[in-house]
Amino acid sequence: MNLFRNIFRKGFESPSKNPPKSSGIGITLSGGSARGFAHIGVLKALSENSIEPEIISGTSMGAMVGVLYAAGFTPDEIKKIVTRRRAIKMIRLSWGKNGLFDMARLRRIMETEIKENNFSTLKKPFFLAVSNINEGKSEIISSGPLFDYVLASGAVPVIFTPQIINGTTYVDGGLYNNLPANAIRDKCKTLIGSHVNYIGKIDSFKGVRQIAERSFTLGIEYNVIPSKKLCDYIIEPPEMRKFSYWDFDKADQIIEVGYNHTKKMIDSGEIPVDKLKSK
């Protein structure tokens, strides 16, 4: 287990203790493959209560949702984009040596919906985490070829084709930094974390795939723990345990889970709407 701890925590760097902060709210969106659709529901519930994050960071599916939000799309518009083109149809089988699937269709979606392949064209500041496997470290990206880095952030090793950018091979950012709070902690007064991989007790397992997913989730939890401590509020729906990383055909249900849990936290006062509205 120490091996898992060393691998998954390497590359995480906390921000300075007394950094300068801008005004406003930031949100960091975790990876989680299909579970990441829950971020759309989280953003919708926050928006309905006049909580509009001004700066965004994300990993993997959190980066995909985050870049659309940073581009100016509303949560409802993001939902239409992902449900109009079911994510399972966004990827296609690739018989290359580097991955079972490629993400060319995901690139085409970004090319269609986002004006230019550059971070500078986004309407809100956006940061994402990728894993540099040449040097064995995490990197936070906020400039350069936008589409390439978003795809790299979600390139789960072996499953998806890695992205080679300027001679460096990048894979899923969740390997080292699945909730990139450190990317924006020093850039906002209040930081909300949306984490879709709830860790709780599971009584039994239905098969090898569920065991593999559980093992992977437990492994990356080591790099999420310090990230959670950087957040002022954590949105983490326990019901997400019911969904697999590959439940792309359940996007509507997953979005609803994120929405309902966030609304419940707002109604109970766990997320203080009046306080955050004034930020």
Coordinates of N, CA, C and O in Angstrom, one line a residue, residues 28-210:
T28 N -13.1 23.2 -8.1 CA -12.3 22.2 -8.7 C -13.1 21.0 -8.9 O -13.8 20.5 -8.0
L29 N -13.0 20.4 -10.1 CA -13.8 19.2 -10.5 C -12.9 18.0 -10.7 O -12.0 18.0 -11.5
S30 N -13.3 16.9 -10.0 CA -12.5 15.7 -10.0 C -12.7 14.9 -11.2 O -13.6 15.1 -12.0
G31 N -11.7 14.0 -11.4 CA -11.9 13.0 -12.5 C -12.8 11.9 -12.0 O -13.2 11.9 -10.8
G32 N -13.3 11.0 -12.8 CA -14.2 10.0 -12.4 C -14.9 9.3 -13.6 O -15.9 8.6 -13.5
S33 N -14.4 9.6 -14.8 CA -15.0 9.1 -16.1 C -16.5 9.4 -16.1 O -16.8 10.6 -15.9
A34 N -17.3 8.4 -16.3 CA -18.8 8.7 -16.4 C -19.3 9.4 -15.2 O -20.3 10.2 -15.3
R35 N -18.8 9.1 -14.0 CA -19.3 9.7 -12.8 C -19.1 11.2 -12.9 O -19.8 11.9 -12.2
G36 N -18.2 11.7 -13.7 CA -17.9 13.1 -13.8 C -19.1 13.9 -14.3 O -19.2 15.2 -14.2
F37 N -20.1 13.2 -14.9 CA -21.3 13.9 -15.4 C -22.0 14.6 -14.2 O -22.7 15.6 -14.3
A38 N -21.8 14.1 -13.0 CA -22.4 14.7 -11.8 C -22.0 16.1 -11.6 O -22.7 16.9 -11.0
H39 N -20.8 16.5 -12.1 CA -20.4 17.9 -12.0 C -21.4 18.9 -12.6 O -21.5 20.0 -12.2
I40 N -22.0 18.4 -13.7 CA -23.0 19.3 -14.4 C -24.2 19.6 -13.4 O -24.6 20.7 -13.4
G41 N -24.6 18.6 -12.7 CA -25.7 18.8 -11.7 C -25.3 19.7 -10.6 O -26.0 20.5 -10.1
V42 N -24.0 19.5 -10.2 CA -23.5 20.4 -9.1 C -23.5 21.8 -9.5 O -24.0 22.7 -8.8
L43 N -23.0 22.1 -10.7 CA -22.9 23.5 -11.3 C -24.3 24.1 -11.4 O -24.5 25.2 -11.2
K44 N -25.3 23.2 -11.8 CA -26.6 23.7 -12.0 C -27.3 24.1 -10.7 O -27.9 25.2 -10.6
A45 N -27.1 23.3 -9.7 CA -27.7 23.6 -8.3 C -27.0 24.9 -7.8 O -27.7 25.8 -7.2
L46 N -25.7 25.1 -8.0 CA -25.0 26.3 -7.5 C -25.6 27.5 -8.3 O -25.9 28.5 -7.7
S47 N -25.7 27.3 -9.6 CA -26.1 28.5 -10.4 C -27.6 28.9 -10.1 O -27.8 30.1 -10.0
E48 N -28.4 28.0 -9.8 CA -29.8 28.3 -9.4 C -29.8 29.1 -8.1 O -30.8 29.8 -7.8
N49 N -28.8 29.1 -7.3 CA -28.7 29.8 -6.1 C -27.7 31.0 -6.2 O -27.1 31.4 -5.2
S50 N -27.5 31.4 -7.4 CA -26.6 32.6 -7.7 C -25.2 32.4 -7.3 O -24.5 33.4 -6.9
I51 N -24.7 31.1 -7.2 CA -23.3 30.9 -7.0 C -22.6 30.5 -8.3 O -22.9 29.4 -8.8
E52 N -21.8 31.4 -8.8 CA -21.2 31.2 -10.1 C -19.7 31.3 -10.0 O -19.1 32.3 -9.9
P53 N -19.1 30.1 -9.9 CA -17.6 30.1 -9.8 C -16.9 30.9 -10.9 O -17.3 30.9 -12.1
E54 N -15.9 31.7 -10.5 CA -15.2 32.5 -11.5 C -13.9 31.9 -12.0 O -13.4 32.4 -13.0
I55 N -13.5 30.9 -11.4 CA -12.2 30.2 -11.8 C -12.4 28.7 -11.6 O -13.0 28.3 -10.6
I56 N -11.9 27.9 -12.6 CA -12.2 26.5 -12.6 C -10.9 25.7 -12.8 O -10.0 26.1 -13.5
S57 N -10.8 24.6 -12.1 CA -9.8 23.6 -12.4 C -10.5 22.2 -12.5 O -11.5 22.0 -11.9
G58 N -9.8 21.3 -13.2 CA -10.4 20.0 -13.4 C -9.4 19.0 -13.9 O -8.4 19.3 -14.4
T59 N -9.8 17.7 -13.6 CA -9.0 16.6 -14.1 C -10.0 15.6 -14.8 O -11.1 15.4 -14.4
S60 N -9.5 15.1 -16.0 CA -10.2 14.0 -16.7 C -11.6 14.5 -17.1 O -11.7 15.6 -17.7
M61 N -12.7 13.8 -16.7 CA -14.0 14.3 -17.1 C -14.3 15.6 -16.4 O -15.1 16.4 -17.0
G62 N -13.7 15.9 -15.3 CA -13.8 17.2 -14.6 C -13.2 18.3 -15.5 O -13.7 19.4 -15.5
A63 N -12.2 18.0 -16.3 CA -11.6 18.9 -17.2 C -12.5 19.1 -18.4 O -12.6 20.3 -18.9
M64 N -13.2 18.1 -18.9 CA -14.1 18.2 -20.0 C -15.3 19.1 -19.6 O -15.7 20.0 -20.4
V65 N -15.9 18.8 -18.5 CA -17.0 19.6 -18.0 C -16.5 21.0 -17.7 O -17.2 22.0 -18.1
G66 N -15.4 21.1 -17.1 CA -14.8 22.4 -16.7 C -14.5 23.3 -17.9 O -14.8 24.5 -17.8
V67 N -14.0 22.8 -19.0 CA -13.6 23.6 -20.1 C -14.8 24.2 -20.8 O -14.9 25.3 -21.2
L68 N -15.9 23.4 -20.8 CA -17.2 23.9 -21.4 C -17.8 25.0 -20.5 O -18.3 26.0 -21.0
Y69 N -17.7 24.8 -19.2 CA -18.2 25.9 -18.3 C -17.3 27.1 -18.4 O -17.9 28.2 -18.5
A70 N -16.0 26.9 -18.5 CA -15.1 28.1 -18.7 C -15.3 28.8 -20.0 O -15.0 30.0 -20.1
A71 N -15.8 28.0 -21.0 CA -16.1 28.6 -22.3 C -17.3 29.4 -22.4 O -17.6 30.1 -23.4
G72 N -18.1 29.4 -21.3 CA -19.3 30.2 -21.2 C -20.6 29.5 -21.3 O -21.7 30.1 -21.2
F73 N -20.6 28.1 -21.4 CA -21.8 27.4 -21.5 C -22.4 27.2 -20.1 O -21.7 27.0 -19.1
T74 N -23.7 27.3 -20.0 CA -24.5 27.1 -18.8 C -24.5 25.6 -18.5 O -24.3 24.7 -19.4
P75 N -24.8 25.2 -17.2 CA -24.9 23.8 -16.9 C -26.0 23.1 -17.8 O -25.7 21.9 -18.3
D76 N -27.1 23.7 -18.1 CA -28.1 23.1 -19.0 C -27.6 22.9 -20.4 O -27.8 21.9 -21.1
E77 N -26.8 23.9 -20.9 CA -26.2 23.7 -22.2 C -25.1 22.6 -22.3 O -25.1 21.9 -23.3
I78 N -24.4 22.5 -21.2 CA -23.4 21.4 -21.1 C -24.1 20.1 -21.1 O -23.7 19.1 -21.8
K79 N -25.2 20.0 -20.4 CA -26.0 18.7 -20.4 C -26.4 18.4 -21.8 O -26.4 17.2 -22.2
K80 N -26.9 19.3 -22.5 CA -27.4 19.1 -23.9 C -26.3 18.6 -24.8 O -26.4 17.7 -25.6
I81 N -25.1 19.1 -24.6 CA -23.9 18.7 -25.4 C -23.6 17.3 -25.1 O -23.4 16.5 -26.1
V82 N -23.5 16.9 -23.9 CA -23.1 15.5 -23.5 C -24.2 14.5 -23.7 O -23.9 13.3 -24.0
T83 N -25.4 14.9 -23.6 CA -26.5 13.9 -23.8 C -26.9 13.8 -25.3 O -27.4 12.8 -25.7
R84 N -26.6 14.9 -26.0 CA -26.9 14.9 -27.4 C -25.9 13.9 -28.1 O -26.3 13.2 -29.1
R85 N -24.7 13.9 -27.6 CA -23.7 12.9 -28.2 C -23.3 12.1 -27.0 O -22.3 12.4 -26.3
R86 N -24.0 11.0 -26.7 CA -23.7 10.2 -25.6 C -22.2 9.9 -25.6 O -21.6 9.5 -26.6
A87 N -21.6 10.0 -24.4 CA -20.2 9.9 -24.3 C -19.6 8.6 -24.8 O -18.5 8.5 -25.3
I88 N -20.4 7.5 -24.7 CA -19.9 6.2 -25.2 C -19.7 6.3 -26.7 O -19.0 5.5 -27.2
K89 N -20.4 7.2 -27.3 CA -20.3 7.4 -28.8 C -19.2 8.4 -29.1 O -18.9 8.6 -30.3
M90 N -18.6 9.0 -28.1 CA -17.6 10.0 -28.4 C -16.2 9.4 -28.6 O -15.3 10.1 -28.9
I91 N -16.1 8.1 -28.2 CA -14.8 7.4 -28.3 C -15.0 6.3 -29.3 O -16.1 5.8 -29.5
R92 N -13.9 5.9 -29.9 CA -14.0 4.7 -30.9 C -12.8 3.8 -30.7 O -11.7 4.2 -30.2
L93 N -13.0 2.6 -31.0 CA -12.0 1.6 -30.9 C -10.8 1.9 -31.7 O -10.9 2.3 -32.9
S94 N -9.6 1.8 -31.1 CA -8.3 2.0 -31.8 C -7.4 0.8 -31.6 O -7.2 0.4 -30.5
W95 N -6.9 0.2 -32.7 CA -6.1 -1.0 -32.6 C -4.6 -0.6 -32.5 O -3.8 -1.4 -32.8
G96 N -4.3 0.7 -32.2 CA -2.9 1.1 -32.1 C -2.3 0.5 -30.8 O -3.0 -0.1 -30.0
K97 N -1.0 0.7 -30.7 CA -0.3 0.0 -29.6 C -0.4 0.8 -28.3 O 0.0 0.3 -27.3
N98 N -0.9 2.0 -28.3 CA -0.9 2.8 -27.1 C -2.2 2.9 -26.4 O -2.2 3.5 -25.3
G99 N -3.3 2.3 -26.9 CA -4.5 2.4 -26.2 C -5.6 1.7 -26.9 O -5.6 1.5 -28.2
L100 N -6.7 1.2 -26.2 CA -7.8 0.5 -26.9 C -8.7 1.5 -27.6 O -9.3 1.1 -28.6
F101 N -8.8 2.7 -27.1 CA -9.7 3.7 -27.7 C -9.0 5.0 -28.0 O -8.1 5.3 -27.3
D102 N -9.5 5.7 -29.0 CA -9.0 7.1 -29.1 C -10.1 8.0 -28.9 O -11.3 7.6 -28.7
M103 N -9.8 9.3 -28.8 CA -10.8 10.3 -28.4 C -11.0 11.4 -29.5 O -11.3 12.6 -29.2
A104 N -10.9 11.0 -30.8 CA -11.0 11.9 -31.9 C -12.4 12.6 -31.9 O -12.5 13.8 -32.2
R105 N -13.4 11.9 -31.5 CA -14.8 12.5 -31.5 C -14.9 13.5 -30.4 O -15.6 14.5 -30.6
L106 N -14.2 13.3 -29.3 CA -14.3 14.3 -28.2 C -13.6 15.6 -28.7 O -14.0 16.7 -28.4
R107 N -12.5 15.4 -29.4 CA -11.9 16.6 -30.0 C -12.8 17.4 -30.9 O -12.9 18.6 -30.9
R108 N -13.5 16.6 -31.8 CA -14.4 17.3 -32.7 C -15.5 18.1 -32.0 O -16.0 19.1 -32.4
I109 N -16.0 17.5 -30.8 CA -17.0 18.3 -30.0 C -16.4 19.6 -29.6 O -17.0 20.6 -29.7
M110 N -15.2 19.6 -29.1 CA -14.6 20.8 -28.6 C -14.3 21.8 -29.8 O -14.6 23.0 -29.6
E111 N -13.9 21.2 -30.9 CA -13.7 22.1 -32.1 C -15.0 22.7 -32.5 O -15.0 23.9 -33.0
T112 N -16.1 22.0 -32.3 CA -17.5 22.6 -32.7 C -18.0 23.6 -31.7 O -18.5 24.6 -32.1
E113 N -17.7 23.3 -30.4 CA -18.4 24.2 -29.4 C -17.5 25.3 -28.9 O -18.0 26.3 -28.4
I114 N -16.2 25.2 -29.1 CA -15.2 26.2 -28.6 C -14.5 26.9 -29.7 O -14.0 26.2 -30.6
K115 N -14.5 28.2 -29.7 CA -14.0 29.0 -30.8 C -12.6 28.7 -31.3 O -12.4 28.5 -32.5
E116 N -11.7 28.6 -30.4 CA -10.3 28.4 -30.7 C -9.6 27.4 -29.8 O -10.0 27.3 -28.6
N117 N -8.6 26.8 -30.3 CA -7.8 25.8 -29.6 C -6.8 26.5 -28.7 O -5.6 26.2 -28.9
N118 N -7.3 27.3 -27.8 CA -6.3 28.0 -26.9 C -7.0 28.5 -25.6 O -8.2 28.9 -25.6
F119 N -6.3 28.3 -24.5 CA -6.9 28.7 -23.2 C -7.3 30.2 -23.2 O -8.2 30.5 -22.5
S120 N -6.6 31.0 -23.9 CA -6.8 32.4 -23.8 C -8.2 32.8 -24.4 O -8.7 33.9 -24.1
T121 N -8.9 32.0 -25.1 CA -10.2 32.3 -25.7 C -11.3 32.0 -24.7 O -12.5 32.4 -25.0
L122 N -11.0 31.3 -23.6 CA -12.1 31.0 -22.6 C -12.5 32.2 -21.9 O -11.8 33.2 -21.7
K123 N -13.8 32.2 -21.4 CA -14.3 33.3 -20.7 C -14.0 33.4 -19.2 O -14.1 34.4 -18.6
K124 N -13.6 32.3 -18.7 CA -13.1 32.2 -17.3 C -11.8 31.5 -17.2 O -11.5 30.6 -18.0
P125 N -10.9 31.9 -16.3 CA -9.7 31.2 -16.1 C -9.9 29.7 -15.9 O -10.7 29.3 -15.1
F126 N -9.1 28.9 -16.5 CA -9.2 27.4 -16.4 C -7.9 26.7 -16.3 O -7.0 27.1 -17.1
F127 N -7.8 25.8 -15.4 CA -6.6 25.1 -15.2 C -6.9 23.6 -15.2 O -8.0 23.2 -14.7
L128 N -6.0 22.7 -15.7 CA -6.3 21.3 -15.7 C -5.0 20.5 -15.3 O -3.9 21.0 -15.4
A129 N -5.2 19.3 -14.8 CA -4.1 18.5 -14.4 C -3.8 17.4 -15.4 O -4.8 16.8 -15.9
V130 N -2.6 17.2 -15.7 CA -2.2 16.1 -16.6 C -1.0 15.3 -15.9 O -0.4 15.9 -15.0
S131 N -0.7 14.1 -16.4 CA 0.4 13.4 -15.9 C 1.4 13.2 -16.9 O 1.2 12.6 -18.0
N132 N 2.6 13.7 -16.7 CA 3.7 13.6 -17.6 C 4.5 12.3 -17.2 O 5.1 12.2 -16.2
I133 N 4.3 11.3 -18.1 CA 4.9 10.0 -17.7 C 6.3 9.8 -18.2 O 7.0 8.9 -17.9
N134 N 6.8 10.8 -19.0 CA 8.2 10.8 -19.3 C 9.1 11.1 -18.1 O 10.1 10.5 -17.8
E135 N 8.6 12.1 -17.3 CA 9.4 12.5 -16.2 C 8.7 12.0 -14.9 O 9.3 12.2 -13.8
G136 N 7.6 11.4 -14.9 CA 6.9 10.9 -13.8 C 6.5 11.9 -12.8 O 6.8 11.9 -11.6
K137 N 5.6 12.9 -13.3 CA 5.2 14.0 -12.4 C 3.9 14.5 -12.9 O 3.5 14.4 -14.1
S138 N 3.2 15.2 -12.0 CA 2.0 16.0 -12.3 C 2.3 17.3 -12.9 O 3.3 17.9 -12.5
E139 N 1.5 17.8 -13.8 CA 1.6 19.2 -14.3 C 0.3 19.9 -14.3 O -0.7 19.2 -14.6
I140 N 0.3 21.2 -14.0 CA -0.9 22.0 -14.1 C -0.8 22.8 -15.3 O 0.2 23.5 -15.5
I141 N -1.8 22.8 -16.2 CA -1.7 23.5 -17.5 C -2.8 24.6 -17.5 O -3.9 24.3 -17.2
S142 N -2.4 25.7 -18.0 CA -3.3 26.8 -18.2 C -3.1 27.6 -19.5 O -3.6 28.7 -19.6
S143 N -2.2 27.1 -20.3 CA -1.9 27.8 -21.6 C -1.5 26.7 -22.6 O -1.2 25.6 -22.3
G144 N -1.5 27.1 -23.9 CA -1.1 26.2 -25.0 C -2.3 25.6 -25.7 O -3.4 26.2 -25.6
P145 N -2.1 24.5 -26.4 CA -3.2 23.9 -27.2 C -4.2 23.3 -26.3 O -4.1 22.2 -25.7
L146 N -5.3 24.0 -26.2 CA -6.4 23.6 -25.2 C -6.9 22.2 -25.4 O -7.0 21.4 -24.5
F147 N -7.3 21.9 -26.6 CA -8.0 20.6 -26.9 C -7.0 19.4 -26.6 O -7.4 18.4 -26.0
D148 N -5.8 19.6 -27.0 CA -4.8 18.5 -26.7 C -4.7 18.2 -25.2 O -4.6 17.0 -24.8
Y149 N -4.6 19.3 -24.4 CA -4.4 19.1 -23.0 C -5.7 18.6 -22.3 O -5.6 17.8 -21.3
V150 N -6.9 19.0 -22.8 CA -8.1 18.4 -22.2 C -8.2 16.9 -22.5 O -8.5 16.1 -21.6
L151 N -7.8 16.5 -23.7 CA -7.8 15.1 -24.0 C -6.8 14.3 -23.2 O -7.0 13.2 -22.7
A152 N -5.6 15.0 -23.0 CA -4.5 14.3 -22.2 C -5.0 14.1 -20.8 O -4.7 13.1 -20.2
S153 N -5.7 15.1 -20.2 CA -6.2 15.0 -18.8 C -7.1 13.8 -18.6 O -7.2 13.3 -17.5
G154 N -7.8 13.4 -19.7 CA -8.7 12.2 -19.6 C -8.2 11.0 -20.2 O -9.0 10.0 -20.3
A155 N -6.9 10.9 -20.5 CA -6.4 9.7 -21.2 C -6.0 8.6 -20.2 O -4.8 8.5 -19.9
V156 N -7.0 7.9 -19.8 CA -6.7 6.8 -18.8 C -5.8 5.8 -19.5 O -6.0 5.3 -20.6
P157 N -4.6 5.5 -18.8 CA -3.6 4.6 -19.4 C -4.2 3.3 -19.8 O -5.1 2.7 -19.2
V158 N -3.7 2.8 -21.0 CA -4.1 1.6 -21.6 C -5.5 1.7 -22.3 O -5.7 1.3 -23.4
I159 N -6.5 2.3 -21.6 CA -7.8 2.4 -22.1 C -7.9 3.4 -23.3 O -8.4 3.1 -24.3
F160 N -7.3 4.6 -23.1 CA -7.3 5.7 -24.1 C -5.9 6.0 -24.6 O -4.9 5.8 -23.8
T161 N -5.9 6.4 -25.8 CA -4.6 6.8 -26.4 C -4.0 8.0 -25.7 O -4.6 9.0 -25.5
P162 N -2.7 7.9 -25.3 CA -2.1 9.0 -24.6 C -1.9 10.1 -25.6 O -1.9 9.9 -26.8
Q163 N -1.7 11.3 -25.1 CA -1.5 12.5 -26.0 C 0.0 12.9 -25.9 O 0.6 13.1 -24.8
I164 N 0.6 13.0 -27.1 CA 2.0 13.5 -27.1 C 2.0 15.0 -27.6 O 1.6 15.3 -28.7
I165 N 2.4 15.8 -26.6 CA 2.4 17.3 -26.9 C 3.8 17.8 -26.7 O 4.4 17.6 -25.6
N166 N 4.3 18.4 -27.7 CA 5.7 19.0 -27.7 C 6.7 17.9 -27.3 O 7.6 18.2 -26.5
G167 N 6.5 16.7 -27.7 CA 7.4 15.6 -27.5 C 7.3 14.9 -26.1 O 8.0 14.0 -25.8
T168 N 6.3 15.3 -25.3 CA 6.1 14.8 -24.0 C 4.8 13.9 -24.0 O 3.8 14.4 -24.6
T169 N 4.8 12.7 -23.4 CA 3.7 11.9 -23.4 C 2.9 12.1 -22.1 O 3.4 12.0 -21.0
Y170 N 1.6 12.4 -22.3 CA 0.7 12.7 -21.2 C -0.4 11.7 -21.1 O -0.9 11.3 -22.1
V171 N -0.8 11.4 -19.9 CA -1.9 10.5 -19.6 C -2.8 11.2 -18.6 O -2.5 12.3 -18.1
D172 N -3.8 10.5 -18.2 CA -4.9 11.0 -17.2 C -4.3 11.7 -16.0 O -3.4 11.2 -15.3
G173 N -4.7 12.9 -15.8 CA -4.3 13.7 -14.7 C -4.5 13.1 -13.3 O -3.9 13.4 -12.3
G174 N -5.5 12.2 -13.3 CA -5.9 11.6 -12.0 C -4.8 10.7 -11.4 O -4.9 10.3 -10.2
L175 N -3.9 10.3 -12.2 CA -2.8 9.5 -11.7 C -2.1 10.1 -10.5 O -1.7 9.4 -9.6
Y176 N -1.9 11.4 -10.6 CA -1.2 12.1 -9.5 C -2.1 13.2 -8.8 O -1.9 13.5 -7.7
N177 N -3.1 13.7 -9.5 CA -3.8 14.8 -9.0 C -5.3 14.8 -9.5 O -5.7 15.5 -10.4
N178 N -6.1 14.0 -8.8 CA -7.5 13.8 -9.3 C -8.5 14.9 -8.9 O -9.6 14.9 -9.3
L179 N -8.0 15.7 -8.0 CA -8.9 16.9 -7.6 C -7.9 18.1 -7.5 O -7.4 18.4 -6.4
P180 N -7.6 18.8 -8.6 CA -6.6 19.8 -8.6 C -6.9 21.1 -7.9 O -6.9 22.2 -8.5
A181 N -7.1 21.0 -6.6 CA -7.4 22.2 -5.8 C -6.2 23.1 -5.7 O -6.3 24.3 -5.7
N182 N -5.0 22.5 -5.7 CA -3.8 23.3 -5.6 C -3.6 24.2 -6.8 O -2.9 25.2 -6.7
A183 N -4.2 23.9 -7.9 CA -4.1 24.7 -9.1 C -4.7 26.1 -8.9 O -4.2 27.1 -9.5
I184 N -5.7 26.3 -8.1 CA -6.4 27.5 -8.0 C -6.6 28.0 -6.5 O -7.2 29.1 -6.3
R185 N -6.1 27.3 -5.6 CA -6.3 27.7 -4.2 C -5.8 29.1 -3.9 O -6.4 29.8 -3.1
D186 N -4.7 29.5 -4.5 CA -4.2 30.8 -4.2 C -4.8 31.9 -5.1 O -4.3 33.0 -5.1
K187 N -5.8 31.5 -5.9 CA -6.4 32.4 -6.8 C -7.8 32.8 -6.5 O -8.5 33.4 -7.3
C188 N -8.3 32.3 -5.4 CA -9.7 32.6 -5.0 C -9.9 32.6 -3.5 O -9.1 32.0 -2.8
K189 N -10.9 33.3 -3.1 CA -11.1 33.4 -1.6 C -11.8 32.2 -1.1 O -11.5 31.7 0.0
T190 N -12.7 31.7 -1.9 CA -13.5 30.5 -1.5 C -13.3 29.4 -2.6 O -13.5 29.7 -3.7
L191 N -13.0 28.2 -2.1 CA -12.8 27.1 -3.1 C -13.8 26.0 -2.8 O -13.8 25.4 -1.6
I192 N -14.6 25.6 -3.8 CA -15.5 24.5 -3.7 C -14.9 23.3 -4.4 O -14.4 23.4 -5.5
G193 N -15.0 22.1 -3.8 CA -14.5 20.9 -4.4 C -15.6 20.0 -4.8 O -16.5 19.7 -3.9
S194 N -15.7 19.6 -6.0 CA -16.7 18.6 -6.4 C -16.0 17.3 -6.7 O -15.3 17.1 -7.7
H195 N -16.2 16.3 -5.8 CA -15.5 15.0 -5.9 C -16.6 13.9 -6.1 O -17.5 13.7 -5.3
V196 N -16.4 13.2 -7.2 CA -17.5 12.2 -7.6 C -17.1 10.8 -7.3 O -17.9 9.9 -7.7
N197 N -16.0 10.5 -6.6 CA -15.6 9.2 -6.3 C -15.7 8.9 -4.8 O -14.7 8.9 -4.1
Y198 N -16.9 8.8 -4.3 CA -17.1 8.7 -2.8 C -16.5 7.4 -2.3 O -16.7 6.3 -2.9
I199 N -15.7 7.5 -1.2 CA -15.1 6.4 -0.6 C -16.0 6.0 0.6 O -16.0 6.7 1.6
G200 N -16.6 4.9 0.6 CA -17.4 4.4 1.7 C -17.4 2.9 1.7 O -16.9 2.3 0.7
K201 N -17.9 2.3 2.6 CA -17.9 0.8 2.7 C -18.8 0.2 1.6 O -19.9 0.6 1.4
I202 N -18.2 -0.9 1.0 CA -19.0 -1.7 0.1 C -19.0 -3.1 0.6 O -17.9 -3.7 0.9
D203 N -20.2 -3.7 0.8 CA -20.3 -5.0 1.5 C -19.9 -6.1 0.6 O -19.3 -7.1 1.1
S204 N -20.1 -6.0 -0.7 CA -19.7 -7.2 -1.6 C -19.5 -6.6 -3.0 O -19.8 -5.5 -3.3
F205 N -18.8 -7.5 -3.8 CA -18.5 -7.1 -5.2 C -19.1 -8.1 -6.1 O -19.1 -9.3 -5.9
K206 N -19.5 -7.5 -7.3 CA -20.2 -8.4 -8.3 C -19.3 -9.1 -9.3 O -19.7 -10.0 -10.0
G207 N -18.1 -8.6 -9.4 CA -17.2 -9.2 -10.3 C -15.8 -8.5 -10.4 O -15.6 -7.5 -9.6
V208 N -15.0 -9.0 -11.3 CA -13.6 -8.5 -11.3 C -13.6 -7.0 -11.7 O -12.7 -6.2 -11.3
R209 N -14.5 -6.6 -12.6 CA -14.5 -5.2 -13.0 C -14.7 -4.2 -11.8 O -14.1 -3.2 -11.6
Q210 N -15.7 -4.6 -11.0 CA -16.0 -3.8 -9.8 C -14.8 -3.8 -8.8 O -14.5 -2.7 -8.2

